[in-house]
JSON list of C-alpha atoms in Angstrom, two decimals:
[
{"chain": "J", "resi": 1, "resn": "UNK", "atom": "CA", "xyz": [24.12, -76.21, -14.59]},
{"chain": "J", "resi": 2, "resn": "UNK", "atom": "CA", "xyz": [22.78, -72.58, -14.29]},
{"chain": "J", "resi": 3, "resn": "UNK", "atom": "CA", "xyz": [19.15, -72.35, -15.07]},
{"chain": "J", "resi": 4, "resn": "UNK", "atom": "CA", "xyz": [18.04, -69.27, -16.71]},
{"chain": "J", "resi": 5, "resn": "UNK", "atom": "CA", "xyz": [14.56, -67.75, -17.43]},
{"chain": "J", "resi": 6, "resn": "UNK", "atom": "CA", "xyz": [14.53, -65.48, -20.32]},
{"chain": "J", "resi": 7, "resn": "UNK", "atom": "CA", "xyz": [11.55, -62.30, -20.36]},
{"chain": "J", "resi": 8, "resn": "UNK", "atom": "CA", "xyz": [10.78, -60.39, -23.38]},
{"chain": "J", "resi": 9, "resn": "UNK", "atom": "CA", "xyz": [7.49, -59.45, -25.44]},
{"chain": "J", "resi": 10, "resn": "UNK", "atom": "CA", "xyz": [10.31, -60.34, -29.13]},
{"chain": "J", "resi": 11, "resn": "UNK", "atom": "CA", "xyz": [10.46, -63.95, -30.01]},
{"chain": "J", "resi": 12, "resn": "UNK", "atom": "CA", "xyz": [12.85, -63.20, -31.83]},
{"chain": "J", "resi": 13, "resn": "UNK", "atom": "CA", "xyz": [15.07, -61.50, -29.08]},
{"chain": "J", "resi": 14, "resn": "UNK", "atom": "CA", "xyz": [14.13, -64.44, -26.82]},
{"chain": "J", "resi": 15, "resn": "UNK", "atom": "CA", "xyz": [15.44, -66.88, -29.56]},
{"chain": "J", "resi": 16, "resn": "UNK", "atom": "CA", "xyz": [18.50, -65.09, -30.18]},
{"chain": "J", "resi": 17, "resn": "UNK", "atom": "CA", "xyz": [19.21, -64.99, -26.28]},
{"chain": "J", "resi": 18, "resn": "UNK", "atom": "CA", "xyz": [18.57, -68.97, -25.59]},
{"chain": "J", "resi": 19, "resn": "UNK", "atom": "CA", "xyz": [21.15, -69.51, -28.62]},
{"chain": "J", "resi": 20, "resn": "UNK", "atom": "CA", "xyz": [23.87, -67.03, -27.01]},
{"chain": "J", "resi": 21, "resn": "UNK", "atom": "CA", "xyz": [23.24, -68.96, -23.76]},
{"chain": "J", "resi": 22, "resn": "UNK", "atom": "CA", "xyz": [22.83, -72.92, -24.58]},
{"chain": "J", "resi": 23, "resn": "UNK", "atom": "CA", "xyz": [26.46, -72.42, -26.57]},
{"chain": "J", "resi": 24, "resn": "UNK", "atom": "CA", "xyz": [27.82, -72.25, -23.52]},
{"chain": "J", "resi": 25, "resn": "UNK", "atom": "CA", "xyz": [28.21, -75.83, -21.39]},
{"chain": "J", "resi": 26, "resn": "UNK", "atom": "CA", "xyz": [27.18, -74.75, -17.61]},
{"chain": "J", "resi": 27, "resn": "UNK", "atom": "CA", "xyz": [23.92, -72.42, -18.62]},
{"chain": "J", "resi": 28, "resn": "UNK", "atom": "CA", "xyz": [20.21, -74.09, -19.87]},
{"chain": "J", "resi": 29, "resn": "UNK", "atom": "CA", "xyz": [17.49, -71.72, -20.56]},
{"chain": "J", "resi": 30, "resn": "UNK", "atom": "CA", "xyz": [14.72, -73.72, -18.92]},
{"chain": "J", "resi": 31, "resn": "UNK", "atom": "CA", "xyz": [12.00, -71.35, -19.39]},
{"chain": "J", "resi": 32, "resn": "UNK", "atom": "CA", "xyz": [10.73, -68.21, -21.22]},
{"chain": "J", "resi": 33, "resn": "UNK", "atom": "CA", "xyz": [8.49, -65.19, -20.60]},
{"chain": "J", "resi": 34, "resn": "UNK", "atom": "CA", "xyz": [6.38, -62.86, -22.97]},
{"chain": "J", "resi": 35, "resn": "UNK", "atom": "CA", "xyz": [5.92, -60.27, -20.12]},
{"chain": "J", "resi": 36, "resn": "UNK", "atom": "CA", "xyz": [6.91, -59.16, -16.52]},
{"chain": "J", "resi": 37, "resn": "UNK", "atom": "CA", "xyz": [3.81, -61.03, -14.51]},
{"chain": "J", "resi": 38, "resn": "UNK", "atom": "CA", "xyz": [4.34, -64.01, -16.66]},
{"chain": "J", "resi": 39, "resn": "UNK", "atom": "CA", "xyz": [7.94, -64.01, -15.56]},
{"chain": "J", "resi": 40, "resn": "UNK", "atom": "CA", "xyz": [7.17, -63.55, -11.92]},
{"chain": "J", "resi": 41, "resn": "UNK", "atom": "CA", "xyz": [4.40, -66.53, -12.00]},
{"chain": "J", "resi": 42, "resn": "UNK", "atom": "CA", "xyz": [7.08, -68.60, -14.30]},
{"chain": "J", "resi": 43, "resn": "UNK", "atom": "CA", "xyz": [9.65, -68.12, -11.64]},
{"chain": "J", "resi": 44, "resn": "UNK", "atom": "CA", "xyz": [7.32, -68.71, -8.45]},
{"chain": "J", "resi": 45, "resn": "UNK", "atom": "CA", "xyz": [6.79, -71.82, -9.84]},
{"chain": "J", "resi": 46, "resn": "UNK", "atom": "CA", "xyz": [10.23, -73.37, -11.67]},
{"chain": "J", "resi": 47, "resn": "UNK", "atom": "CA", "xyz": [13.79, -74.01, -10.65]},
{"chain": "J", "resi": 48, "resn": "UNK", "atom": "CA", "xyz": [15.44, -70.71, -11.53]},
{"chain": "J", "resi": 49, "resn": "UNK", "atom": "CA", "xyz": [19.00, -69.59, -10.57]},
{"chain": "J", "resi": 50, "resn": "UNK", "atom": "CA", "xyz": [19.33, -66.19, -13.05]},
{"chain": "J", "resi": 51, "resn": "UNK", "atom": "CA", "xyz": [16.17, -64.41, -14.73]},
{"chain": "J", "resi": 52, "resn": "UNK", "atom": "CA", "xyz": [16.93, -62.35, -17.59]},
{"chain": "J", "resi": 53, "resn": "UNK", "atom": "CA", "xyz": [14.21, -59.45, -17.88]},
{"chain": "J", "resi": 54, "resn": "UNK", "atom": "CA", "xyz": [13.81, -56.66, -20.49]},
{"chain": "J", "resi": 55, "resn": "UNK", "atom": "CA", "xyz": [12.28, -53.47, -19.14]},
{"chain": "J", "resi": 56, "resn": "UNK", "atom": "CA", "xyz": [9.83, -52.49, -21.93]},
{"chain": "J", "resi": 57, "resn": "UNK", "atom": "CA", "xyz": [7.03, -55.36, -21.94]},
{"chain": "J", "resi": 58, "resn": "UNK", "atom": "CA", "xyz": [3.74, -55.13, -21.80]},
{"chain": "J", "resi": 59, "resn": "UNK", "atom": "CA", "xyz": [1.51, -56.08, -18.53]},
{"chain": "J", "resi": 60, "resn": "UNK", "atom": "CA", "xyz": [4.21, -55.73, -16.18]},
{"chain": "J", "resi": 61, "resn": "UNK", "atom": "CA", "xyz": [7.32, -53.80, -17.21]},
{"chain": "J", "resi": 62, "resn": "UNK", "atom": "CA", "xyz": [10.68, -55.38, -16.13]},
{"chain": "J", "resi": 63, "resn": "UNK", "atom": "CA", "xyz": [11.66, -52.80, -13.31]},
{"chain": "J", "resi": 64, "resn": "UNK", "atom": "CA", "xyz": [8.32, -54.05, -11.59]},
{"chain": "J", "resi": 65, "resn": "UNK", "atom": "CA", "xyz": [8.63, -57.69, -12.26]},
{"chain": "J", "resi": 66, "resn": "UNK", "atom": "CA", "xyz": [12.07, -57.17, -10.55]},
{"chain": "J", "resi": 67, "resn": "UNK", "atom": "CA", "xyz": [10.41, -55.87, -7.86]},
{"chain": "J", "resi": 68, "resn": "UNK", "atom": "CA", "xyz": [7.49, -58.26, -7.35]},
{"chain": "J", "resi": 69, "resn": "UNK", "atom": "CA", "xyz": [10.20, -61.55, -8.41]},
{"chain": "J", "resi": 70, "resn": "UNK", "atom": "CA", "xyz": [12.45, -59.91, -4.84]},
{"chain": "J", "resi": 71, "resn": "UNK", "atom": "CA", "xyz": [9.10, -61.13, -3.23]},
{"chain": "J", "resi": 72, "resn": "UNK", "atom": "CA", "xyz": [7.59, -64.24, -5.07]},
{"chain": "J", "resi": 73, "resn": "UNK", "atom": "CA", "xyz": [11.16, -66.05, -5.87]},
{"chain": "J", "resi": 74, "resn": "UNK", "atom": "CA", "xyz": [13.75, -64.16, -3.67]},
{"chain": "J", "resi": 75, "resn": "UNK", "atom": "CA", "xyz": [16.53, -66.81, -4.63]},
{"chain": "J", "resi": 76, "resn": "UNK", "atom": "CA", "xyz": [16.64, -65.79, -8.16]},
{"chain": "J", "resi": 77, "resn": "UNK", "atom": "CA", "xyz": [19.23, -63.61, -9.24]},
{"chain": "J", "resi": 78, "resn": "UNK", "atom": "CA", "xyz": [17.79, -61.06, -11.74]},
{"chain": "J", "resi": 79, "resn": "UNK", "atom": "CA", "xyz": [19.75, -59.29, -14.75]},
{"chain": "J", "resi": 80, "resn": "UNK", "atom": "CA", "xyz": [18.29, -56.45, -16.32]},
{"chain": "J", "resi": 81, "resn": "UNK", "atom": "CA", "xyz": [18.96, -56.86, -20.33]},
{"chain": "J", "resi": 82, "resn": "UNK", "atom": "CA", "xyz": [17.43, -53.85, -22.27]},
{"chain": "J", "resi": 83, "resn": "UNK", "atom": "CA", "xyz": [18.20, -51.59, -25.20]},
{"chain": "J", "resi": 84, "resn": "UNK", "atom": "CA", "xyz": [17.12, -48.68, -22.75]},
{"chain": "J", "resi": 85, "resn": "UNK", "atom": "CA", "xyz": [20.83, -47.25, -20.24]},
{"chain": "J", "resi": 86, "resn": "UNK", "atom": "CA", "xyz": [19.36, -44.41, -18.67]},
{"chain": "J", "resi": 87, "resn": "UNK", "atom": "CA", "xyz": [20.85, -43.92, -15.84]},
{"chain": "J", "resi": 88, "resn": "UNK", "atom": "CA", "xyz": [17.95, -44.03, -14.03]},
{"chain": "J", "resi": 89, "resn": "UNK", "atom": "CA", "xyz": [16.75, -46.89, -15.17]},
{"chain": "J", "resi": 90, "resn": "UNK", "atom": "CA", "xyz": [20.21, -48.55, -13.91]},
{"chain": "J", "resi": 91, "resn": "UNK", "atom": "CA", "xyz": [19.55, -47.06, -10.40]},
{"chain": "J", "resi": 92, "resn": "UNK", "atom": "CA", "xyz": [16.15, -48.15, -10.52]},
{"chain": "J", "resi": 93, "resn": "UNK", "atom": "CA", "xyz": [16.85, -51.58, -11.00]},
{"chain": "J", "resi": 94, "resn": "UNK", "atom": "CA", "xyz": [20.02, -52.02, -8.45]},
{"chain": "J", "resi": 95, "resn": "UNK", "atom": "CA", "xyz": [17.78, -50.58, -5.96]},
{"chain": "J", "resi": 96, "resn": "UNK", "atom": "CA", "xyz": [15.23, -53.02, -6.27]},
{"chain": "J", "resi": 97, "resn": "UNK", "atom": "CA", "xyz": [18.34, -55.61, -5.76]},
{"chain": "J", "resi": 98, "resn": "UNK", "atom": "CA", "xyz": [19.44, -56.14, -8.74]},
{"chain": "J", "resi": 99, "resn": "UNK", "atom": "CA", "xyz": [22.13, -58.60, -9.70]},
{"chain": "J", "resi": 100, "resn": "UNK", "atom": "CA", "xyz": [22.69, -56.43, -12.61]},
{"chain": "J", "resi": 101, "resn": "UNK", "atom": "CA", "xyz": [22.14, -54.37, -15.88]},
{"chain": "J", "resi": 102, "resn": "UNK", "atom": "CA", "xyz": [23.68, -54.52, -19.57]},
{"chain": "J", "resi": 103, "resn": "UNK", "atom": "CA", "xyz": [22.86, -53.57, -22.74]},
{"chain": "J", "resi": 104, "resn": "UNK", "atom": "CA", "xyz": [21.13, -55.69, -26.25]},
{"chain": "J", "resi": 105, "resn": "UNK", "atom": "CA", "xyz": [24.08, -54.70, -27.93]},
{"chain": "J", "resi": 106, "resn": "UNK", "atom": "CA", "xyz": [26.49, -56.41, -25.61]},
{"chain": "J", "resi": 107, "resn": "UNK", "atom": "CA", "xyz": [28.59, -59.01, -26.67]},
{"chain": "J", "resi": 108, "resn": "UNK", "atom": "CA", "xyz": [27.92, -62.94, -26.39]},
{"chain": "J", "resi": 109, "resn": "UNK", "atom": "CA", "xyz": [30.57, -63.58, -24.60]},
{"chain": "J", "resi": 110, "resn": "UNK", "atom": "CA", "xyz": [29.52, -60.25, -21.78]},
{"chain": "J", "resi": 111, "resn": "UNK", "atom": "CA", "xyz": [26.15, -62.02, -21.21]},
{"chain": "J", "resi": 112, "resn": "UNK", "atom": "CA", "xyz": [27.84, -65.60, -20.56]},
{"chain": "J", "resi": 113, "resn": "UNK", "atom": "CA", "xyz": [29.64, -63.68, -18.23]},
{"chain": "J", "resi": 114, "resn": "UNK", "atom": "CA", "xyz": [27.17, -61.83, -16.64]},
{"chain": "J", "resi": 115, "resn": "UNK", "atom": "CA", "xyz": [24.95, -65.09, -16.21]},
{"chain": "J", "resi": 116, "resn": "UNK", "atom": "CA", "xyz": [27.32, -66.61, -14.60]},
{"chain": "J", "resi": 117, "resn": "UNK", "atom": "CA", "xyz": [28.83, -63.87, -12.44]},
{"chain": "J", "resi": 118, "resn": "UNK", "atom": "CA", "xyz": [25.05, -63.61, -11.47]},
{"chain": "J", "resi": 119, "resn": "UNK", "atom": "CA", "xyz": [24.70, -67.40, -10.42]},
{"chain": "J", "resi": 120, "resn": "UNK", "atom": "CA", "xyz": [28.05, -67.09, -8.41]},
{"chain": "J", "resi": 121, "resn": "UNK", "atom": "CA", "xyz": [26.41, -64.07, -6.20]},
{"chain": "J", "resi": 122, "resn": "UNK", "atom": "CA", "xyz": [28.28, -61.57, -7.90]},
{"chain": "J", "resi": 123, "resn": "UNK", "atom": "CA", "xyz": [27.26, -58.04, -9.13]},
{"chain": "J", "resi": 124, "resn": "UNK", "atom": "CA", "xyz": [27.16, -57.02, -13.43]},
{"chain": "J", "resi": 125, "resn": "UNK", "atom": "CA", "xyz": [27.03, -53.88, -14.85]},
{"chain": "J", "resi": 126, "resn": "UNK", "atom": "CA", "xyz": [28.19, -53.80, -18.44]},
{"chain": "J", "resi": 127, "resn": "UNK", "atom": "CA", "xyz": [30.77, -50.60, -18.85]},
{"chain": "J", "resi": 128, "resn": "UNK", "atom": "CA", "xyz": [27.79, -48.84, -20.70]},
{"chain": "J", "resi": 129, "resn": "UNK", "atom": "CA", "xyz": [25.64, -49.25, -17.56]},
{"chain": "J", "resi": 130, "resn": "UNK", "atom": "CA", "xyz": [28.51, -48.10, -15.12]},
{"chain": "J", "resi": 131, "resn": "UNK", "atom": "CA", "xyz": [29.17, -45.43, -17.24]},
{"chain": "J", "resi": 132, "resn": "UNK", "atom": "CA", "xyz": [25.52, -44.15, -16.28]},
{"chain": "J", "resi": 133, "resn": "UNK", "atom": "CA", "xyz": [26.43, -44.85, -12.55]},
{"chain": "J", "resi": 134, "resn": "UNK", "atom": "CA", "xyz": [29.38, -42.93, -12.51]},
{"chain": "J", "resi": 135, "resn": "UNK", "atom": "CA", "xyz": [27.19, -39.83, -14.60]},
{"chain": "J", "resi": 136, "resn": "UNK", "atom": "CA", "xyz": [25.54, -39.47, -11.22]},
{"chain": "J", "resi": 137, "resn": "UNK", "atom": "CA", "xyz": [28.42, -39.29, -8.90]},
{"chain": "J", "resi": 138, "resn": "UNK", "atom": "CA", "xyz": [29.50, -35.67, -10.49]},
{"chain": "J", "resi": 139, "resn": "UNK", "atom": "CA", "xyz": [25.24, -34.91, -10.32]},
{"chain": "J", "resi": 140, "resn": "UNK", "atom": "CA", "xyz": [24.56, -32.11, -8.02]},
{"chain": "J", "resi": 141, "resn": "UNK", "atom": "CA", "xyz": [23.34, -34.81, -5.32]},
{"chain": "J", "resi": 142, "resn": "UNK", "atom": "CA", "xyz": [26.57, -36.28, -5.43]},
{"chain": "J", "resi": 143, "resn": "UNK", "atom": "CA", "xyz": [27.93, -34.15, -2.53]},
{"chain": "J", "resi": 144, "resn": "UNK", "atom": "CA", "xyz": [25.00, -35.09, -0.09]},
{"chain": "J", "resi": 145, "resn": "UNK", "atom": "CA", "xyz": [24.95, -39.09, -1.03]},
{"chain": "J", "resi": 146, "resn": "UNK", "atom": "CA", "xyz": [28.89, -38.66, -0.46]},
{"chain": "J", "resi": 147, "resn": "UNK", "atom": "CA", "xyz": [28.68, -38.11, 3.58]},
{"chain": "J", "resi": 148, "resn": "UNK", "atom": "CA", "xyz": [25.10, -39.88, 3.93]},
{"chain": "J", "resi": 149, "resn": "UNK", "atom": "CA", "xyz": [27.80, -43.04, 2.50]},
{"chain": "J", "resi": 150, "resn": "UNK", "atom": "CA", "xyz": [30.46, -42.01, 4.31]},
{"chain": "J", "resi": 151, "resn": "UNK", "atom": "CA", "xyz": [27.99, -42.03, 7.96]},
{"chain": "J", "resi": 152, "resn": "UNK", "atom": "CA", "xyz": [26.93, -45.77, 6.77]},
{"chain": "J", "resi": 153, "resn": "UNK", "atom": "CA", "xyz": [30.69, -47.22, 6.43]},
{"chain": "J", "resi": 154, "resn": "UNK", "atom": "CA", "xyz": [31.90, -45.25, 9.81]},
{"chain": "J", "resi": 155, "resn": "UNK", "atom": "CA", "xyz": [30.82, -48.58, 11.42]},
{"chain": "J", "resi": 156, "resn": "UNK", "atom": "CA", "xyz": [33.16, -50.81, 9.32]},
{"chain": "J", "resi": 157, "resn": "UNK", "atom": "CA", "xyz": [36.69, -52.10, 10.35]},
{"chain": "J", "resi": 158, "resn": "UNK", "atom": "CA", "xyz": [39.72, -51.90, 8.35]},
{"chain": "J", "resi": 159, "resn": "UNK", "atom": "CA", "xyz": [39.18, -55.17, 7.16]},
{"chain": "J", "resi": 160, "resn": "UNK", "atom": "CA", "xyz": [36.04, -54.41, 6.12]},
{"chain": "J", "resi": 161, "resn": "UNK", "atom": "CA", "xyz": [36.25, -51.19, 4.80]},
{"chain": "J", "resi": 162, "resn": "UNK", "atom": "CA", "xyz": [39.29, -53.35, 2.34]},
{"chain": "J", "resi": 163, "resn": "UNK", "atom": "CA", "xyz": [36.74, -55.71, 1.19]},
{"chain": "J", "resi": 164, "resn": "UNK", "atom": "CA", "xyz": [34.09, -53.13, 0.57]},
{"chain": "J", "resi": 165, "resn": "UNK", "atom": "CA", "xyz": [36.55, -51.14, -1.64]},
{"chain": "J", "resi": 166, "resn": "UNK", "atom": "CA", "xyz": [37.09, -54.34, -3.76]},
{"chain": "J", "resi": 167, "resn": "UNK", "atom": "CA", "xyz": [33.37, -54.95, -4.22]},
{"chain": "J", "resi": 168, "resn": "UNK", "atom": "CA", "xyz": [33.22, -51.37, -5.87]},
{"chain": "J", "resi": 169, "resn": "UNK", "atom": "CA", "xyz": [35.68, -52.39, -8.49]},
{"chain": "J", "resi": 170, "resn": "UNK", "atom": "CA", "xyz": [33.29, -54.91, -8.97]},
{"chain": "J", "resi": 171, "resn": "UNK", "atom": "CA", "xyz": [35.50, -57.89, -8.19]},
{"chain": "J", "resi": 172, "resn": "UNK", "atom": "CA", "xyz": [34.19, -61.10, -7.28]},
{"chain": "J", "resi": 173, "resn": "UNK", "atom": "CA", "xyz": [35.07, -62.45, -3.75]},
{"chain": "J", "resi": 174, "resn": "UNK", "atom": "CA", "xyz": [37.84, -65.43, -5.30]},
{"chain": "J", "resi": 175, "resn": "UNK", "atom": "CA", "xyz": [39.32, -61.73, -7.01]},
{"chain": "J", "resi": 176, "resn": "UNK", "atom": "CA", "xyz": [39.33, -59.93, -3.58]},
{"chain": "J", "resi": 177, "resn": "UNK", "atom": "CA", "xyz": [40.57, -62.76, -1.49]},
{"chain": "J", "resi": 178, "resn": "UNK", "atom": "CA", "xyz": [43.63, -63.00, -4.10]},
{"chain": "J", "resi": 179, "resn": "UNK", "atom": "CA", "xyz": [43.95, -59.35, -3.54]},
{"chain": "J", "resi": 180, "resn": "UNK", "atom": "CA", "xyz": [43.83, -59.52, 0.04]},
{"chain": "J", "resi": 181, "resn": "UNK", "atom": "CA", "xyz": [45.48, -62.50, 0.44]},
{"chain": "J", "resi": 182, "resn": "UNK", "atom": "CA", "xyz": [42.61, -64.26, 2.14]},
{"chain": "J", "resi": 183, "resn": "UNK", "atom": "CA", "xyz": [40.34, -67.43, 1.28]},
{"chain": "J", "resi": 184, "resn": "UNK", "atom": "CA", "xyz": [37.19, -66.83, -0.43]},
{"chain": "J", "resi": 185, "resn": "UNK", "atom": "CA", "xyz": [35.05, -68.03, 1.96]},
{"chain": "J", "resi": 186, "resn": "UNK", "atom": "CA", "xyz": [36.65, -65.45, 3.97]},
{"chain": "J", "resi": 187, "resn": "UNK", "atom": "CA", "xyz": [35.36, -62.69, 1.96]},
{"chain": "J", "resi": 188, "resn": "UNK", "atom": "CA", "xyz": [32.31, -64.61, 1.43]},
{"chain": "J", "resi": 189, "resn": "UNK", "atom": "CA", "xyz": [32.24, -63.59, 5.32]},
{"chain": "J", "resi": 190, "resn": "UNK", "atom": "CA", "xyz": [33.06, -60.73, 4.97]},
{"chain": "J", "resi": 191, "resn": "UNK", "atom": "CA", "xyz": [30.91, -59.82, 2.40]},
{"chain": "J", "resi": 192, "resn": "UNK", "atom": "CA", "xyz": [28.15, -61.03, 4.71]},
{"chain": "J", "resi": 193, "resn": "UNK", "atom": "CA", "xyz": [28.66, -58.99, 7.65]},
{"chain": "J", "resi": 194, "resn": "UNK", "atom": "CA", "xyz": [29.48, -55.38, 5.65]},
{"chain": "J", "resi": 195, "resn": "UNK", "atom": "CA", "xyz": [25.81, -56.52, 3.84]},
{"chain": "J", "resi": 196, "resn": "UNK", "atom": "CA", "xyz": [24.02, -56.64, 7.35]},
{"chain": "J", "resi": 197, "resn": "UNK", "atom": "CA", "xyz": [26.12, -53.23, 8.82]},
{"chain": "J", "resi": 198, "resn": "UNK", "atom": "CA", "xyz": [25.01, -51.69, 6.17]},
{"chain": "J", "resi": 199, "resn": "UNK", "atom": "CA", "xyz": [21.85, -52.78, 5.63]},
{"chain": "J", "resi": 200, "resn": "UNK", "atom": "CA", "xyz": [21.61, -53.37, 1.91]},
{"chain": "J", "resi": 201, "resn": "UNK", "atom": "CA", "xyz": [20.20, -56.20, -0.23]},
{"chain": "J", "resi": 202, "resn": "UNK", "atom": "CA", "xyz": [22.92, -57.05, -2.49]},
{"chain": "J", "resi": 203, "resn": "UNK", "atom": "CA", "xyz": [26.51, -56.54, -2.90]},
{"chain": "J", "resi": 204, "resn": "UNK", "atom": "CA", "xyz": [25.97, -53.98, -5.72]},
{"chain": "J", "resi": 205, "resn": "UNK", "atom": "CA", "xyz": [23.90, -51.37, -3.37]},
{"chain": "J", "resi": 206, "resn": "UNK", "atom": "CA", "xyz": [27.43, -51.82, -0.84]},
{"chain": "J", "resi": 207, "resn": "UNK", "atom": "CA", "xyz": [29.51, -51.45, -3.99]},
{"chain": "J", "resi": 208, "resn": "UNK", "atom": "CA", "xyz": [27.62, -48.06, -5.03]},
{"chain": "J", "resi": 209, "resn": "UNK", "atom": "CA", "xyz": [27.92, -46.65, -1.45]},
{"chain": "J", "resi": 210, "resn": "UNK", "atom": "CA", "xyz": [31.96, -47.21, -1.68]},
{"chain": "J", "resi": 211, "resn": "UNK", "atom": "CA", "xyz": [31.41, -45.68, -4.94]},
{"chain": "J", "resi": 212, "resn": "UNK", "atom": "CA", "xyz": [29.64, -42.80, -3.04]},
{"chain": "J", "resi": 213, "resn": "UNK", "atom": "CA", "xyz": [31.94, -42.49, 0.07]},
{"chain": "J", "resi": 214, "resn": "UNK", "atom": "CA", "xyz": [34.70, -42.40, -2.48]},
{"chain": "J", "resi": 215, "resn": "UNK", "atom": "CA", "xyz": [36.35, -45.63, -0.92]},
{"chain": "J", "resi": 216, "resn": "UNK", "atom": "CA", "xyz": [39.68, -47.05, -2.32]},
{"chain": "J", "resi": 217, "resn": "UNK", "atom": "CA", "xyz": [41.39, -49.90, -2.26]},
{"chain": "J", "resi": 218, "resn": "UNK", "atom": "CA", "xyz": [44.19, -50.20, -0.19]},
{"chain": "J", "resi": 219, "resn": "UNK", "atom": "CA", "xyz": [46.69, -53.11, 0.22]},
{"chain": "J", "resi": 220, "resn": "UNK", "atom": "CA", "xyz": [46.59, -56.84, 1.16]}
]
């Protein structure tokens, strides 16, 4: 069962959120939040797997309680839900490790998904939010975050550089392994050691340099 805390200052929003979630079987929202410290405390000190945070709330504003949550319950995967897609607001909240962003408007079914994409270690951006990401790739930093990438993945093997390539289409590592003919505990590897040579926090900062270095997938 995937336990989920749910943060935002609406009752209302909360309520509709448990009800999207509890339809499904293998998700139980086990605790709520009317603001970003009271999220942070609530997961210090319960059994969380996902949080669900909004980014306008008063005390502590979601971005922040992302943040300070990294530190005070690193094992909870964190999904940024908000009416609010600027794009750097997207940024902001993959590079505080993220698991990842979408919309209010999304569909049910999207945040089932991205719950439990989240639980499984995988990255979420809804297409509005990655839609924002890619704005910023054509921005006029683009060129100079392009080679800085393309420095960090020079250390990679083939291999490697295969599986990276997969994580920026966002696949999940039972996806990638079909792809590349290879177990999933394989990529899980995998995964793990192109995390450390690059030194990022989460699969989604590696999937946004391949995104930067212009990386492709090649074959199996």
């Amino acid at each position: 069962m995937i336990r989920v805390l749910v943060a935002d200052d609406e009752p209302l929003i909360r309520a509709g959120i448990r009800m999207i979630l509890t339809s499904a079987d293998d998700i139980d929202v086990v605790a709520e939040a009317r603001d970003g410290r009271e999220a942070v405390e609530t997961a210090r000190a319960t059994a969380v797997d996902v949080a669900l945070l909004d980014i306008q709330m008063p005390v502590m504003d979601g971005l922040t309680a992302l943040a300070e949550m990294g530190r005070a319950a690193p094992g909870v995967r964190v999904l940024i839900l908000t009416t609010f897609g600027e794009r750097e607001n997207v940024l902001r909240a993959l590079g505080h490790g993220g698991a990842g962003f979408l919309l209010k408007d999304s569909a049910p079914q999207e945040l089932i998904h991205a719950v439990r994409a989240a639980a499984a270690g995988n990255a979420y951006l809804s297409p509005a939010a990655t839609r924002h990401v890619v704005d910023t790739l054509v921005s006029p930093a683009a060129t100079a975050r392009g080679e800085e990438a393309r420095r960090r993945l020079a250390g990679l093997t083939e291999r490697e550089r295969q599986v990276l390539a997969l994580l920026g289409e966002g696949l999940s590592n039972a996806d990638a392994g079909a792809r590349l003919h290879m177990s999933e505990a394989t990529v899980k590897t995998y995964v793990s050691r192109i995390l450390t040579k690059l030194d990022c926090d989460n699969r989604v900062q590696a999937a946004l340099l391949a995104r930067d270095a212009g990386l492709e997938p090649t074959g199996g």
